[in-house]
Amino acid sequence: MKVFKNLLIISLLTMLLSACSNFSSIIGCPDAVIEWIDVVMINDIQYQHHFTEPSDEVTSISIKKGRELGKVTYMMADSACSNHKMKNGDAAFLDEGTPIYEVKGYPTSLVVVANDRVFVADTNIKAKTVGDLLPMDNLVKNIYFESTQDGSRMHTFSQASKKRFIDAWLELKLNDIQTLNKDGKMDGNRIFMEIELNNGVTFREVYWADFNTFSNGVIGNKEIKEVIDFELSNLTK
């Protein structure tokens, strides 16, 4: 996958996913108004902070900072145009000089922490599979279906389904998001899925049931579809 070409489509998806919006207008940019997502880049990996839904605020997050990985060198909000190509040290809203730390017990390729906010890997040039992008085997506590109206949790996967889903999902190949979108594989019935790590950190994936496609560029296999369909059948009972 290309590192930066997906920033625009990810931004568009985030308009649907995030409860918080951050707009800025910069003189001289081709865009009248830019909506930034809360991202940071370090060690050639772009990470995104996922805002907690109001209904999930009771979730306890327990993290311990590890070694410092680097510092923010450029804040994009109010400075960069939407065609800015992110590089190491760039962040949307973190002030210049903000330290970026590892999270103890978790791969730095999965999550980092800065300014007391946890950022989850979003784009990694070296990643070929979901497991490369999100190395979270044995680190997932729960998977949920969420309401597409307010983001509230509607259903929790059984532990057996969680394991079956993660085992299959992490092996799947990453595809180009823009191509999937152009081909219409991100259209139709959307399902919000929330993944909760053992430390309470959560992030959302959008799943298009008609095409068995996820917002991170994955096309699911038969195993994935069977697990999701099974849990959806329990949701409607």
Coordinates of N, CA and C in Angstrom, one line a residue:
M1 N 0.8 -1.2 0.0 CA 0.0 0.0 0.0 C 0.9 1.2 0.0
K2 N 0.4 2.3 -0.6 CA 1.0 3.6 -0.6 C 0.8 4.2 0.8
V3 N 1.8 4.9 1.3 CA 1.7 5.4 2.7 C 0.7 6.5 2.8
F4 N 0.7 7.4 1.9 CA -0.1 8.6 2.1 C -1.3 8.8 1.2
K5 N -1.4 8.0 0.1 CA -2.5 8.3 -0.8 C -3.8 8.1 -0.3
N6 N -4.0 7.4 0.8 CA -5.3 7.1 1.4 C -5.8 8.1 2.4
L7 N -5.0 9.2 2.6 CA -5.3 10.2 3.7 C -6.7 10.8 3.4
L8 N -6.9 11.1 2.1 CA -8.2 11.8 1.8 C -9.4 10.9 2.0
I9 N -9.3 9.7 1.5 CA -10.5 8.8 1.7 C -10.7 8.5 3.2
I10 N -9.6 8.3 3.9 CA -9.7 8.1 5.3 C -10.4 9.3 6.0
S11 N -10.0 10.5 5.6 CA -10.6 11.7 6.1 C -12.1 11.7 5.9
L12 N -12.5 11.3 4.7 CA -14.0 11.2 4.3 C -14.7 10.2 5.2
L13 N -14.0 9.0 5.4 CA -14.6 8.0 6.3 C -14.8 8.5 7.7
T14 N -13.8 9.2 8.1 CA -13.8 9.7 9.5 C -14.9 10.7 9.7
M15 N -15.3 11.4 8.7 CA -16.5 12.3 8.9 C -17.7 11.5 9.3
L16 N -17.8 10.3 8.8 CA -18.9 9.4 9.2 C -18.7 8.7 10.6
L17 N -17.4 8.5 10.9 CA -17.2 7.7 12.1 C -17.0 8.5 13.4
S18 N -16.4 9.7 13.3 CA -16.0 10.4 14.5 C -17.1 11.2 15.0
A19 N -17.2 11.3 16.4 CA -18.2 12.1 17.0 C -17.7 13.6 17.1
C20 N -16.4 13.8 16.8 CA -15.8 15.1 16.9 C -15.3 15.6 15.5
S21 N -15.5 16.8 15.2 CA -15.1 17.4 14.0 C -14.1 18.5 14.3
N22 N -13.1 18.7 13.4 CA -12.1 19.7 13.6 C -11.8 20.4 12.3
F23 N -12.3 21.6 12.1 CA -12.2 22.3 10.9 C -11.2 23.4 11.0
S24 N -10.5 23.7 9.9 CA -9.7 24.9 9.9 C -9.7 25.5 8.5
S25 N -9.5 26.8 8.4 CA -9.4 27.4 7.1 C -8.1 28.1 7.0
I26 N -7.4 27.8 5.9 CA -6.0 28.3 5.7 C -5.9 29.1 4.5
I27 N -5.5 30.4 4.6 CA -5.3 31.3 3.4 C -4.2 30.7 2.5
G28 N -4.5 30.6 1.2 CA -3.5 30.1 0.3 C -3.7 28.7 -0.1
C29 N -4.5 28.0 0.6 CA -4.8 26.5 0.3 C -5.9 26.4 -0.7
P30 N -5.8 25.4 -1.5 CA -6.9 25.2 -2.5 C -8.2 24.9 -1.9
D31 N -8.2 24.4 -0.6 CA -9.5 24.1 0.0 C -9.9 25.2 0.9
A32 N -11.2 25.6 0.8 CA -11.7 26.7 1.7 C -11.7 26.2 3.1
V33 N -12.1 25.0 3.4 CA -12.1 24.5 4.7 C -11.6 23.1 4.7
I34 N -10.7 22.8 5.7 CA -10.1 21.5 5.8 C -10.6 20.8 7.1
E35 N -11.0 19.6 7.0 CA -11.3 18.8 8.3 C -10.2 17.9 8.5
W36 N -9.6 18.1 9.7 CA -8.4 17.2 10.0 C -8.9 16.1 10.9
I37 N -8.3 14.9 10.8 CA -8.4 13.8 11.7 C -7.2 13.9 12.7
D38 N -7.4 13.3 13.9 CA -6.3 13.4 14.9 C -5.3 12.3 14.6
V39 N -4.2 12.7 13.8 CA -3.2 11.7 13.4 C -1.8 12.2 13.8
V40 N -0.9 11.2 13.9 CA 0.5 11.5 14.1 C 1.3 10.5 13.3
M41 N 2.5 10.9 12.9 CA 3.3 9.9 12.2 C 4.7 9.8 12.8
I42 N 5.2 8.6 13.0 CA 6.5 8.3 13.6 C 7.0 7.0 13.0
N43 N 8.3 6.9 12.8 CA 8.8 5.6 12.3 C 8.1 5.1 11.0
D44 N 7.7 6.0 10.2 CA 7.1 5.7 8.9 C 5.7 5.0 9.1
I45 N 5.1 5.2 10.2 CA 3.7 4.6 10.5 C 2.8 5.8 10.8
Q46 N 1.7 5.9 10.2 CA 0.7 6.9 10.5 C -0.3 6.3 11.5
Y47 N -0.6 7.0 12.6 CA -1.5 6.5 13.7 C -2.6 7.5 13.8
Q48 N -3.8 7.0 14.2 CA -5.0 7.8 14.4 C -5.5 7.7 15.8
H49 N -5.9 8.8 16.4 CA -6.6 8.7 17.7 C -8.1 8.6 17.4
H50 N -8.7 7.6 18.0 CA -10.2 7.4 17.8 C -10.9 8.0 19.0
F51 N -11.8 8.9 18.8 CA -12.5 9.5 19.9 C -13.5 8.6 20.5
T52 N -13.5 8.6 21.8 CA -14.5 7.7 22.5 C -15.9 8.2 22.4
E53 N -16.8 7.3 22.1 CA -18.2 7.7 22.1 C -18.7 8.0 23.5
P54 N -19.6 9.0 23.6 CA -20.1 9.3 25.0 C -20.7 8.1 25.7
S55 N -21.3 7.1 25.0 CA -21.8 6.0 25.6 C -20.8 5.0 26.1
D56 N -19.5 5.2 25.7 CA -18.5 4.3 26.0 C -17.5 4.9 27.1
E57 N -17.8 6.0 27.6 CA -16.9 6.7 28.5 C -16.6 6.0 29.8
V58 N -17.5 5.0 30.1 CA -17.2 4.3 31.3 C -16.1 3.3 31.2
T59 N -15.7 3.0 29.9 CA -14.6 2.1 29.6 C -13.3 2.6 30.3
S60 N -12.7 1.7 31.0 CA -11.5 2.0 31.7 C -10.3 1.8 30.8
I61 N -9.5 2.8 30.6 CA -8.3 2.6 29.8 C -7.1 2.6 30.7
S62 N -6.2 1.6 30.6 CA -5.1 1.5 31.5 C -3.8 1.4 30.6
I63 N -3.0 2.4 30.6 CA -1.8 2.4 29.8 C -0.6 2.9 30.6
K64 N 0.6 2.3 30.3 CA 1.8 2.8 30.9 C 2.8 3.2 29.8
K65 N 3.3 4.4 29.9 CA 4.2 4.9 28.9 C 5.6 4.2 29.0
G66 N 6.1 3.9 27.8 CA 7.4 3.3 27.8 C 8.4 4.3 27.3
R67 N 9.4 3.9 26.5 CA 10.4 4.8 26.0 C 9.9 5.8 25.0
E68 N 10.6 6.9 25.0 CA 10.2 7.9 24.0 C 10.7 7.5 22.6
L69 N 9.8 7.6 21.6 CA 10.1 7.3 20.3 C 10.5 8.5 19.4
G70 N 10.1 9.6 19.8 CA 10.5 10.9 19.1 C 9.6 12.0 19.5
K71 N 9.6 13.1 18.8 CA 8.8 14.3 19.2 C 8.1 14.8 17.9
V72 N 7.0 15.5 18.2 CA 6.3 16.2 17.1 C 7.2 17.3 16.6
T73 N 7.3 17.4 15.3 CA 8.1 18.5 14.7 C 7.3 19.5 13.9
Y74 N 6.0 19.1 13.6 CA 5.2 20.0 12.8 C 3.7 19.7 13.1
M75 N 3.0 20.8 13.4 CA 1.5 20.6 13.6 C 0.8 21.1 12.4
M76 N 0.1 20.2 11.7 CA -0.5 20.5 10.4 C -1.7 21.4 10.5
A77 N -2.6 21.3 11.6 CA -3.7 22.2 11.7 C -3.3 23.6 11.7
D78 N -4.0 24.4 10.9 CA -3.8 25.9 10.7 C -2.5 26.2 10.0
S79 N -1.8 25.1 9.5 CA -0.6 25.4 8.8 C -0.5 24.7 7.4
A80 N -1.0 23.4 7.3 CA -0.8 22.6 6.1 C -2.1 22.6 5.3
C81 N -2.0 22.4 4.0 CA -3.1 22.2 3.1 C -3.4 20.7 3.1
S82 N -4.6 20.4 2.5 CA -5.0 19.0 2.5 C -4.1 18.1 1.7
N83 N -3.4 18.7 0.8 CA -2.5 17.9 -0.1 C -1.1 17.7 0.5
H84 N -1.0 18.1 1.8 CA 0.3 17.9 2.5 C 0.6 16.4 2.6
K85 N 1.9 16.1 2.3 CA 2.3 14.7 2.5 C 2.9 14.5 3.8
M86 N 2.3 13.7 4.7 CA 2.8 13.5 6.0 C 4.2 12.9 6.0
K87 N 5.0 13.3 7.0 CA 6.3 12.7 7.2 C 6.5 12.5 8.7
N88 N 7.5 11.8 9.1 CA 7.8 11.5 10.5 C 7.9 12.8 11.3
G89 N 7.2 12.8 12.4 CA 7.1 14.0 13.3 C 5.9 14.9 13.0
D90 N 5.2 14.7 12.0 CA 4.0 15.4 11.7 C 2.8 15.0 12.6
A91 N 2.0 15.9 13.0 CA 0.8 15.6 13.7 C -0.3 16.6 13.4
A92 N -1.5 16.2 13.5 CA -2.6 17.2 13.2 C -2.8 18.2 14.2
F93 N -2.9 17.8 15.5 CA -3.2 18.7 16.6 C -2.2 18.7 17.7
L94 N -1.2 17.9 17.7 CA -0.2 17.9 18.8 C 0.8 19.1 18.6
D95 N 1.1 19.8 19.6 CA 2.0 20.9 19.5 C 3.4 20.4 19.2
E96 N 4.2 21.2 18.5 CA 5.6 20.9 18.2 C 6.3 20.7 19.5
G97 N 7.1 19.6 19.6 CA 7.9 19.3 20.8 C 7.2 18.3 21.7
T98 N 5.9 17.9 21.3 CA 5.2 16.9 22.1 C 5.9 15.5 22.0
P99 N 6.3 14.9 23.1 CA 6.9 13.6 23.0 C 5.9 12.5 22.6
I100 N 6.4 11.5 21.9 CA 5.6 10.4 21.4 C 6.2 9.1 22.1
Y101 N 5.4 8.4 22.8 CA 5.9 7.2 23.6 C 5.4 5.9 23.1
E102 N 6.1 4.8 23.4 CA 5.5 3.5 23.3 C 4.5 3.2 24.4
V103 N 3.7 2.3 24.2 CA 2.8 1.8 25.3 C 3.3 0.5 25.7
K104 N 3.6 0.4 27.0 CA 4.2 -0.8 27.5 C 3.3 -2.0 27.3
G105 N 3.9 -3.1 26.8 CA 3.1 -4.3 26.6 C 2.5 -4.4 25.3
Y106 N 2.6 -3.4 24.4 CA 2.0 -3.4 23.1 C 3.0 -3.0 22.1
P107 N 3.0 -3.6 20.9 CA 4.0 -3.3 19.8 C 3.8 -1.8 19.4
T108 N 5.0 -1.2 19.2 CA 4.9 0.2 18.8 C 4.3 0.3 17.4
S109 N 4.3 -0.7 16.6 CA 3.7 -0.7 15.3 C 2.2 -0.8 15.4
L110 N 1.7 -1.0 16.6 CA 0.2 -1.0 16.8 C -0.3 0.2 17.4
V111 N 0.3 0.7 18.5 CA -0.2 1.9 19.2 C 1.0 2.7 19.8
V112 N 0.8 4.0 19.9 CA 1.7 4.9 20.6 C 0.8 5.8 21.4
V113 N 1.5 6.6 22.3 CA 0.7 7.5 23.1 C 1.4 8.9 23.1
A114 N 0.7 10.0 23.0 CA 1.2 11.3 23.0 C 0.2 12.2 23.6
N115 N 0.6 13.1 24.5 CA -0.3 14.0 25.2 C -1.5 13.3 25.8
D116 N -1.2 12.1 26.4 CA -2.2 11.3 27.1 C -3.3 10.8 26.2
R117 N -3.1 10.8 24.9 CA -4.0 10.2 23.9 C -3.3 9.0 23.2
V118 N -4.0 7.9 23.1 CA -3.5 6.8 22.4 C -3.9 6.8 20.9
F119 N -2.9 6.5 20.1 CA -3.0 6.5 18.7 C -2.8 5.1 18.1
V120 N -3.8 4.6 17.3 CA -3.7 3.3 16.7 C -3.2 3.4 15.3
A121 N -2.4 2.4 14.9 CA -1.8 2.4 13.6 C -2.9 2.4 12.5
D122 N -2.7 3.3 11.5 CA -3.7 3.5 10.5 C -3.1 3.2 9.1
T123 N -1.9 3.5 8.9 CA -1.2 3.3 7.6 C 0.2 2.9 7.8
N124 N 0.7 1.8 7.2 CA 2.1 1.4 7.4 C 2.6 0.9 6.0
I125 N 3.6 1.5 5.5 CA 4.1 1.2 4.2 C 4.6 -0.2 4.1
K126 N 5.0 -0.8 5.2 CA 5.6 -2.2 5.2 C 4.5 -3.2 5.4
A127 N 3.3 -2.8 5.7 CA 2.2 -3.8 6.0 C 1.6 -4.3 4.8
K128 N 1.5 -5.7 4.7 CA 0.9 -6.4 3.6 C -0.4 -7.0 4.0
T129 N -0.5 -7.3 5.3 CA -1.7 -8.0 5.8 C -2.3 -7.2 7.0
V130 N -3.5 -7.5 7.5 CA -4.0 -6.8 8.7 C -3.1 -7.1 9.9
G131 N -2.6 -8.3 10.0 CA -1.7 -8.6 11.1 C -0.4 -7.8 11.1
D132 N 0.1 -7.4 9.9 CA 1.2 -6.5 9.8 C 0.9 -5.1 10.3
L133 N -0.3 -4.6 9.9 CA -0.8 -3.3 10.2 C -1.2 -3.2 11.7
L134 N -1.9 -4.2 12.1 CA -2.5 -4.2 13.5 C -2.0 -5.5 14.2
P135 N -0.8 -5.6 14.7 CA -0.3 -6.8 15.3 C -0.9 -7.0 16.7
M136 N -2.1 -7.5 16.8 CA -2.8 -7.5 18.0 C -3.3 -8.9 18.4
D137 N -2.6 -9.9 17.9 CA -2.9 -11.3 18.3 C -2.8 -11.4 19.9
N138 N -3.8 -11.9 20.5 CA -3.9 -12.1 22.0 C -4.0 -10.8 22.7
L139 N -4.3 -9.7 22.0 CA -4.4 -8.4 22.7 C -5.8 -7.8 22.6
V140 N -6.7 -8.6 22.0 CA -8.1 -8.1 21.9 C -9.0 -8.6 23.0
K141 N -9.6 -7.7 23.7 CA -10.5 -8.1 24.7 C -11.9 -8.4 24.2
N142 N -12.5 -7.5 23.4 CA -13.9 -7.7 22.9 C -14.0 -7.1 21.5
I143 N -15.0 -7.6 20.8 CA -15.5 -7.0 19.6 C -16.9 -6.7 19.7
Y144 N -17.4 -5.5 19.3 CA -18.8 -5.1 19.4 C -19.3 -4.6 18.1
F145 N -20.7 -4.8 17.9 CA -21.4 -4.1 16.9 C -21.9 -2.7 17.6
E146 N -21.8 -1.7 16.8 CA -22.2 -0.4 17.3 C -23.4 0.2 16.5
S147 N -24.1 1.1 17.1 CA -25.2 1.7 16.4 C -24.6 2.7 15.4
T148 N -25.2 2.7 14.2 CA -24.7 3.7 13.2 C -25.3 5.1 13.4
Q149 N -26.2 5.1 14.4 CA -26.9 6.4 14.8 C -26.1 7.2 15.8
D150 N -25.7 6.5 16.9 CA -25.0 7.3 17.9 C -23.7 6.6 18.4
G151 N -23.3 5.5 17.8 CA -22.1 4.8 18.1 C -22.1 4.0 19.4
S152 N -23.3 3.8 20.0 CA -23.4 3.1 21.2 C -23.3 1.6 20.9
R153 N -22.8 0.8 21.9 CA -22.6 -0.6 21.7 C -23.9 -1.3 21.7
M154 N -24.1 -2.2 20.7 CA -25.4 -2.9 20.6 C -25.2 -4.4 20.9
H155 N -24.1 -4.9 20.7 CA -23.9 -6.4 20.8 C -22.4 -6.7 21.0
T156 N -22.1 -7.7 21.8 CA -20.7 -8.1 22.1 C -20.6 -9.5 21.5
F157 N -19.5 -9.7 20.7 CA -19.2 -11.0 20.1 C -18.9 -12.0 21.2
S158 N -19.3 -13.2 21.0 CA -18.9 -14.3 22.0 C -17.4 -14.4 21.9
Q159 N -16.8 -14.9 22.9 CA -15.3 -15.1 22.9 C -14.9 -16.0 21.8
A160 N -15.7 -17.1 21.6 CA -15.4 -18.0 20.5 C -15.4 -17.3 19.1
S161 N -16.4 -16.5 18.9 CA -16.5 -15.7 17.6 C -15.4 -14.7 17.5
K162 N -15.0 -14.1 18.7 CA -14.0 -13.1 18.7 C -12.7 -13.7 18.2
K163 N -12.3 -14.9 18.8 CA -11.1 -15.6 18.4 C -11.1 -16.0 17.0
R164 N -12.2 -16.5 16.5 CA -12.4 -17.0 15.2 C -12.2 -15.8 14.2
F165 N -12.8 -14.7 14.5 CA -12.7 -13.5 13.7 C -11.3 -13.0 13.6
I166 N -10.7 -12.8 14.7 CA -9.3 -12.2 14.8 C -8.3 -13.1 14.1
D167 N -8.4 -14.5 14.3 CA -7.5 -15.4 13.7 C -7.6 -15.3 12.2
A168 N -8.8 -15.2 11.6 CA -9.0 -15.1 10.2 C -8.6 -13.7 9.6
W169 N -9.0 -12.7 10.4 CA -8.9 -11.3 9.9 C -7.4 -10.8 9.8
L170 N -6.6 -11.2 10.8 CA -5.2 -10.8 10.8 C -4.4 -11.4 9.6
E171 N -4.9 -12.4 9.0 CA -4.2 -13.1 7.9 C -4.6 -12.4 6.5
L172 N -5.6 -11.6 6.5 CA -6.1 -11.1 5.2 C -5.2 -10.0 4.7
K173 N -5.2 -9.9 3.3 CA -4.3 -9.0 2.6 C -5.0 -7.6 2.6
L174 N -4.1 -6.6 2.7 CA -4.6 -5.2 2.6 C -4.6 -4.8 1.2
N175 N -5.7 -4.1 0.8 CA -5.9 -3.7 -0.6 C -5.9 -2.1 -0.6
D176 N -5.8 -1.6 -1.8 CA -5.8 -0.1 -2.0 C -7.2 0.4 -1.7
I177 N -7.3 1.3 -0.7 CA -8.6 1.8 -0.3 C -9.3 2.6 -1.4
Q178 N -8.5 3.4 -2.1 CA -9.1 4.3 -3.2 C -9.7 3.4 -4.3
T179 N -9.0 2.3 -4.6 CA -9.5 1.4 -5.7 C -10.8 0.7 -5.2
L180 N -10.8 0.3 -4.0 CA -12.0 -0.4 -3.5 C -13.2 0.6 -3.5
N181 N -12.9 1.8 -3.1 CA -14.0 2.9 -3.1 C -14.5 3.2 -4.5
K182 N -13.5 3.3 -5.5 CA -13.8 3.5 -6.9 C -14.7 2.4 -7.5
D183 N -14.3 1.2 -7.1 CA -15.1 0.0 -7.6 C -16.4 -0.2 -6.9
G184 N -16.8 0.7 -6.0 CA -18.1 0.6 -5.3 C -18.1 -0.4 -4.2
K185 N -17.0 -0.9 -3.7 CA -17.0 -2.0 -2.7 C -17.1 -1.4 -1.3
M186 N -17.3 0.0 -1.2 CA -17.5 0.6 0.1 C -18.9 1.3 0.0
D187 N -19.8 0.7 -0.6 CA -21.2 1.2 -0.8 C -22.1 0.2 -0.1
G188 N -23.3 0.7 0.1 CA -24.4 -0.2 0.6 C -24.5 -0.2 2.1
N189 N -24.9 -1.4 2.6 CA -25.2 -1.5 4.0 C -23.9 -1.5 4.9
R190 N -23.8 -0.4 5.8 CA -22.7 -0.3 6.6 C -22.9 -0.8 8.0
I191 N -21.9 -1.5 8.6 CA -22.0 -2.0 9.9 C -20.8 -1.4 10.7
F192 N -21.0 -0.8 11.8 CA -19.9 -0.3 12.7 C -19.5 -1.4 13.6
M193 N -18.2 -1.7 13.6 CA -17.6 -2.7 14.5 C -16.5 -2.0 15.3
E194 N -16.6 -2.2 16.6 CA -15.6 -1.7 17.5 C -14.7 -2.8 18.1
I195 N -13.4 -2.5 18.0 CA -12.4 -3.5 18.6 C -11.8 -2.9 19.8
E196 N -11.9 -3.6 20.9 CA -11.4 -3.2 22.2 C -10.2 -4.0 22.6
L197 N -9.1 -3.3 22.8 CA -7.8 -4.0 23.2 C -7.9 -4.3 24.7
N198 N -7.0 -5.1 25.2 CA -7.0 -5.5 26.6 C -6.8 -4.4 27.6
N199 N -6.2 -3.3 27.1 CA -6.0 -2.1 28.0 C -7.1 -1.1 27.9
G200 N -8.2 -1.4 27.2 CA -9.3 -0.6 27.1 C -9.3 0.4 25.9
V201 N -8.2 0.5 25.2 CA -8.2 1.3 24.0 C -9.1 0.7 22.9
T202 N -9.9 1.5 22.2 CA -10.8 1.0 21.2 C -10.6 1.8 19.9
F203 N -11.0 1.1 18.8 CA -11.0 1.7 17.5 C -12.1 1.1 16.7
R204 N -12.5 1.8 15.7 CA -13.7 1.3 14.9 C -13.2 0.9 13.5
E205 N -13.9 -0.1 13.0 CA -13.8 -0.5 11.6 C -15.2 -0.5 11.1
V206 N -15.4 0.1 9.8 CA -16.6 0.0 9.1 C -16.6 -1.2 8.2
Y207 N -17.7 -1.9 8.2 CA -17.8 -3.1 7.4 C -19.0 -3.0 6.4
W208 N -18.7 -3.2 5.2 CA -19.8 -3.1 4.2 C -20.2 -4.6 3.9
A209 N -21.4 -4.9 4.4 CA -21.8 -6.3 4.3 C -22.0 -6.8 2.9
D210 N -22.5 -5.9 2.0 CA -22.8 -6.4 0.6 C -21.5 -6.9 -0.1
F211 N -20.4 -6.3 0.3 CA -19.1 -6.7 -0.4 C -18.1 -7.3 0.5
N212 N -18.4 -7.6 1.8 CA -17.5 -8.2 2.8 C -16.2 -7.4 2.8
T213 N -16.3 -6.1 2.9 CA -15.2 -5.2 2.8 C -15.1 -4.3 4.1
F214 N -13.9 -4.0 4.5 CA -13.6 -3.2 5.7 C -12.9 -1.9 5.3
S215 N -13.1 -0.9 6.2 CA -12.6 0.4 5.9 C -11.1 0.5 5.9
N216 N -10.4 -0.5 6.4 CA -8.9 -0.5 6.4 C -8.4 -1.1 5.1
G217 N -9.3 -1.5 4.1 CA -8.8 -2.0 2.8 C -8.9 -3.5 2.7
V218 N -9.5 -4.1 3.6 CA -9.5 -5.6 3.6 C -10.8 -6.1 3.0
I219 N -10.7 -7.1 2.2 CA -11.9 -7.9 1.7 C -11.9 -9.2 2.5
G220 N -13.0 -9.4 3.2 CA -13.1 -10.6 4.0 C -13.2 -11.9 3.2
N221 N -12.9 -13.0 3.9 CA -13.1 -14.3 3.3 C -14.4 -14.9 3.8
K222 N -14.6 -16.2 3.5 CA -15.8 -16.9 3.9 C -15.9 -17.0 5.4
E223 N -14.8 -17.2 6.1 CA -14.8 -17.4 7.5 C -15.2 -16.1 8.2
I224 N -14.7 -14.9 7.7 CA -15.1 -13.7 8.3 C -16.6 -13.4 8.1
K225 N -17.1 -13.7 6.9 CA -18.6 -13.4 6.7 C -19.4 -14.3 7.5
E226 N -19.0 -15.6 7.7 CA -19.8 -16.5 8.5 C -19.8 -16.0 10.0
V227 N -18.7 -15.6 10.5 CA -18.7 -15.1 11.9 C -19.6 -13.9 12.1
I228 N -19.5 -12.9 11.1 CA -20.3 -11.7 11.3 C -21.7 -12.0 11.1
D229 N -22.1 -12.8 10.1 CA -23.5 -13.2 9.9 C -24.0 -13.9 11.2
F230 N -23.2 -14.8 11.8 CA -23.7 -15.5 13.0 C -24.0 -14.5 14.1
E231 N -23.0 -13.5 14.3 CA -23.2 -12.6 15.4 C -24.4 -11.6 15.1
L232 N -24.6 -11.3 13.9 CA -25.7 -10.4 13.5 C -27.0 -11.2 13.7
S233 N -27.0 -12.5 13.5 CA -28.3 -13.2 13.8 C -28.6 -13.2 15.3
N234 N -27.6 -13.2 16.1 CA -27.8 -13.1 17.6 C -28.2 -11.7 18.0
L235 N -27.8 -10.7 17.3 CA -28.2 -9.4 17.5 C -29.7 -9.1 17.3
T236 N -30.2 -9.8 16.3 CA -31.6 -9.6 16.0 C -32.6 -10.4 16.8
K237 N -32.0 -11.3 17.6 CA -32.9 -12.2 18.4 C -33.5 -11.5 19.5

